[in-house]
């Protein structure tokens, strides 16, 4: 667990010593068109097992694939993001859909530490309605989209303490301006799950509201939209 596709390739070699394995991950696809060449070789039957990261899950229609194994299906589920269950269901459903696309029946094996989770259970049976009913109730109880609108502010700095102090100042300013807005909640500041990118520390502030018009006005009034150390993301696809 957690040792990557190279380690998994070694394990497959022990279990299936006669199998021809090809790996598709960031290392093996660094060259131009490498991704297409790997898929083409596998489609022609030059390899028995295609091993890879999430990039193997989407969009491939290979008729002779009869089995799909999904390792560590909980990886996306454990991300600190309100869309983590949705992403898990989507990814697992897409990966499982690679098996049995031709005349032969397909089999899917999912390895998970949370087999009772509704996203795992619904994806194993391709049951979108079951997933939707439970997910929408969770979103409603916590007032996440589609029951609210979100705005994410990310404060950047090469100095970790500076990023934190600037984010705290922004929260104080917004909190003062929005103190009478009962429909708005300011969450944070908190270190981004990916806390440092390209030598810049990242601190997030999440604003959740029934309607963002007032918040947008306050952000313009405070000139946060023109600051080079602040990134604004309206209705963010993720909060990482």
Coordinates of C-alpha atoms in Angstrom, one line a residue:
X1 CA 0.0 0.0 0.0
X2 CA 1.3 3.4 -0.9
X3 CA 4.4 2.2 -2.8
X4 CA 3.2 3.0 -6.3
X5 CA 2.9 1.2 -9.6
X6 CA 6.5 -0.1 -9.7
X7 CA 6.0 -2.1 -6.5
X8 CA 2.7 -3.4 -7.7
X9 CA 4.4 -4.5 -11.0
X10 CA 6.8 -6.5 -8.9
X11 CA 4.0 -8.2 -7.0
X12 CA 2.2 -9.0 -10.3
X13 CA 5.4 -10.6 -11.6
X14 CA 5.4 -13.0 -8.6
X15 CA 1.7 -13.9 -8.9
X16 CA 1.6 -14.1 -12.7
X17 CA 5.2 -14.9 -13.8
X18 CA 4.2 -15.7 -17.4
X19 CA 2.1 -12.5 -17.9
X20 CA 3.4 -9.7 -20.0
X21 CA 2.9 -6.5 -18.0
X22 CA 3.0 -2.9 -19.3
X23 CA 3.0 0.1 -17.0
X24 CA 1.3 3.4 -17.7
X25 CA 2.0 6.1 -15.1
X26 CA 3.8 9.4 -15.0
X27 CA 7.2 7.9 -15.4
X28 CA 6.3 5.7 -18.4
X29 CA 4.4 8.4 -20.3
X30 CA 6.8 11.3 -20.0
X31 CA 7.7 11.0 -23.7
X32 CA 5.5 12.4 -26.4
X33 CA 2.8 10.0 -27.6
X34 CA 3.9 7.4 -25.1
X35 CA 0.4 7.2 -23.7
X36 CA -1.1 6.3 -27.1
X37 CA 1.7 3.8 -27.9
X38 CA 1.1 1.9 -24.6
X39 CA -2.7 1.7 -25.2
X40 CA -2.2 0.6 -28.8
X41 CA 0.3 -2.1 -27.8
X42 CA -2.1 -3.4 -25.1
X43 CA -5.1 -3.3 -27.5
X44 CA -3.1 -5.4 -30.0
X45 CA -2.6 -8.1 -27.4
X46 CA 1.1 -7.6 -27.1
X47 CA 0.7 -7.4 -23.3
X48 CA -1.6 -9.3 -20.9
X49 CA -1.9 -6.8 -18.1
X50 CA -2.1 -3.0 -18.2
X51 CA -1.0 -1.5 -14.9
X52 CA -1.4 2.2 -14.2
X53 CA -2.6 5.1 -12.2
X54 CA -6.0 6.8 -12.6
X55 CA -5.2 7.6 -16.3
X56 CA -6.0 4.1 -17.3
X57 CA -9.6 4.4 -16.0
X58 CA -11.1 6.8 -18.6
X59 CA -12.1 6.6 -22.2
X60 CA -10.5 3.4 -23.4
X61 CA -12.6 1.0 -25.3
X62 CA -10.6 -2.2 -25.5
X63 CA -12.7 -5.2 -26.4
X64 CA -10.5 -8.0 -25.1
X65 CA -10.3 -6.7 -21.5
X66 CA -12.2 -9.2 -19.3
X67 CA -10.9 -8.2 -15.8
X68 CA -10.3 -5.0 -13.9
X69 CA -8.7 -4.7 -10.5
X70 CA -8.9 -1.5 -8.6
X71 CA -6.3 -1.1 -5.8
X72 CA -6.8 1.3 -2.9
X73 CA -10.2 2.4 -4.0
X74 CA -10.4 4.7 -0.9
X75 CA -7.6 7.0 -2.1
X76 CA -10.0 9.7 -3.4
X77 CA -12.6 8.9 -0.8
X78 CA -10.2 10.1 2.0
X79 CA -9.4 13.5 0.5
X80 CA -10.7 16.4 2.6
X81 CA -13.1 17.6 0.0
X82 CA -16.9 17.6 0.0
X83 CA -16.8 16.1 -3.5
X84 CA -14.6 13.1 -2.5
X85 CA -17.5 10.6 -2.5
X86 CA -18.7 11.9 -5.9
X87 CA -15.1 11.6 -7.4
X88 CA -14.7 8.1 -5.9
X89 CA -18.0 6.9 -7.4
X90 CA -17.2 8.5 -10.8
X91 CA -13.6 7.0 -10.9
X92 CA -14.6 3.5 -9.8
X93 CA -17.5 3.4 -12.2
X94 CA -15.3 4.5 -15.1
X95 CA -12.6 2.0 -14.2
X96 CA -15.0 -0.8 -13.8
X97 CA -16.5 0.1 -17.2
X98 CA -13.3 -0.9 -18.9
X99 CA -14.1 -4.6 -18.4
X100 CA -16.5 -6.7 -20.6
X101 CA -16.8 -4.2 -23.4
X102 CA -16.5 -6.9 -26.1
X103 CA -18.3 -10.2 -26.5
X104 CA -16.7 -11.8 -23.3
X105 CA -18.1 -11.1 -19.9
X106 CA -16.1 -8.8 -17.6
X107 CA -15.2 -9.1 -13.9
X108 CA -14.3 -6.3 -11.5
X109 CA -12.5 -6.6 -8.2
X110 CA -12.3 -3.6 -5.9
X111 CA -9.9 -3.5 -3.0
X112 CA -11.1 -1.2 -0.3
X113 CA -10.9 -0.6 3.5
X114 CA -14.5 0.9 3.4
X115 CA -16.6 -1.7 1.6
X116 CA -19.8 -0.4 3.3
X117 CA -19.4 3.1 2.1
X118 CA -22.3 4.1 -0.2
X119 CA -20.0 5.4 -2.9
X120 CA -18.1 2.0 -3.0
X121 CA -21.3 0.0 -2.9
X122 CA -23.1 2.0 -5.5
X123 CA -20.1 2.0 -7.9
X124 CA -19.7 -1.8 -7.6
X125 CA -23.3 -2.2 -9.0
X126 CA -23.2 0.9 -11.3
X127 CA -26.2 2.3 -9.4
X128 CA -26.2 6.0 -9.9
X129 CA -29.6 6.6 -8.2
X130 CA -28.5 4.9 -5.0
X131 CA -25.4 7.0 -4.9
X132 CA -27.3 10.2 -5.7
X133 CA -29.9 9.7 -3.0
X134 CA -27.4 9.3 -0.2
X135 CA -25.0 11.9 -1.5
X136 CA -27.6 14.6 -2.0
X137 CA -28.8 14.1 1.6
X138 CA -25.3 14.5 2.9
X139 CA -24.9 17.7 0.9
X140 CA -28.2 19.1 2.1
X141 CA -27.4 18.4 5.8
X142 CA -24.1 20.2 5.5
X143 CA -25.3 23.0 3.2
X144 CA -22.9 22.2 0.4
X145 CA -23.6 22.7 -3.3
X146 CA -26.2 22.5 -4.8
X147 CA -27.7 23.9 -1.6
X148 CA -25.2 26.7 -1.4
X149 CA -22.6 28.6 -3.4
X150 CA -18.9 28.4 -2.6
X151 CA -16.0 30.8 -2.9
X152 CA -12.4 29.7 -2.1
X153 CA -9.6 32.2 -1.4
X154 CA -6.1 30.9 -1.4
X155 CA -3.3 33.0 0.1
X156 CA 0.2 32.4 -1.3
X157 CA 3.6 33.3 0.3
X158 CA 7.1 31.9 0.3
X159 CA 6.9 32.3 4.0
X160 CA 4.6 30.0 5.8
X161 CA 3.9 32.3 8.7
X162 CA 3.2 35.2 6.4
X163 CA 0.7 33.2 4.4
X164 CA -1.1 32.3 7.6
X165 CA -1.1 35.8 9.0
X166 CA -2.4 37.3 5.8
X167 CA -5.2 34.7 5.6
X168 CA -6.2 35.5 9.2
X169 CA -6.3 39.2 8.5
X170 CA -8.6 38.5 5.5
X171 CA -10.9 36.4 7.7
X172 CA -11.1 39.2 10.2
X173 CA -11.9 41.8 7.5
X174 CA -14.5 39.7 5.9
X175 CA -16.0 38.6 9.2
X176 CA -16.4 42.2 10.2
X177 CA -18.2 43.1 7.0
X178 CA -20.4 40.0 6.9
X179 CA -21.2 39.8 10.6
X180 CA -24.9 40.5 10.0
X181 CA -25.2 38.1 7.1
X182 CA -26.9 35.0 8.6
X183 CA -26.7 33.0 5.4
X184 CA -22.9 33.2 5.1
X185 CA -20.3 31.0 6.8
X186 CA -16.5 31.6 6.7
X187 CA -14.5 28.4 7.1
X188 CA -10.8 28.8 7.9
X189 CA -8.2 29.8 7.4
X190 CA -6.6 26.3 7.1
X191 CA -3.6 25.0 5.4
X192 CA -4.4 23.6 2.0
X193 CA -4.1 19.8 1.8
X194 CA -1.4 20.4 -0.8
X195 CA 0.3 22.9 1.5
X196 CA 3.2 23.9 -0.7
X197 CA 3.5 24.2 -4.5
X198 CA 6.5 25.6 -6.3
X199 CA 8.1 27.0 -3.1
X200 CA 4.8 28.8 -2.2
X201 CA 2.9 28.0 1.0
X202 CA -0.9 27.9 0.5
X203 CA -3.6 28.8 3.1
X204 CA -7.3 28.4 2.1
X205 CA -10.4 30.3 3.2
X206 CA -13.7 28.8 2.2
X207 CA -16.9 31.0 2.1
X208 CA -20.2 29.2 1.9
X209 CA -23.4 31.2 1.3
X210 CA -26.9 30.9 -0.1
X211 CA -25.9 33.6 -2.6
X212 CA -22.5 35.1 -3.3
X213 CA -23.4 38.5 -4.6
X214 CA -22.8 40.3 -1.3
X215 CA -19.5 38.4 -0.7
X216 CA -18.2 39.4 -4.2
X217 CA -19.0 43.0 -3.5
X218 CA -17.0 42.9 -0.2
X219 CA -14.1 41.2 -1.9
X220 CA -13.9 44.0 -4.5
X221 CA -14.3 46.7 -1.7
X222 CA -11.4 45.1 0.2
X223 CA -9.4 44.9 -3.1
X224 CA -8.8 41.2 -2.6
X225 CA -9.5 40.6 -6.3
X226 CA -6.4 42.7 -7.3
X227 CA -3.9 41.2 -4.9
X228 CA -1.1 39.1 -6.4
X229 CA -0.9 36.9 -3.4
X230 CA -4.6 35.9 -3.3
X231 CA -6.3 33.5 -5.7
X232 CA -10.1 33.6 -5.9
X233 CA -12.0 30.5 -7.1
X234 CA -15.8 30.9 -7.5
X235 CA -17.6 27.6 -7.3
X236 CA -14.3 25.6 -7.0
X237 CA -14.2 22.1 -8.5
X238 CA -12.2 21.1 -5.4
X239 CA -11.1 22.7 -2.2
X240 CA -7.6 21.2 -2.2

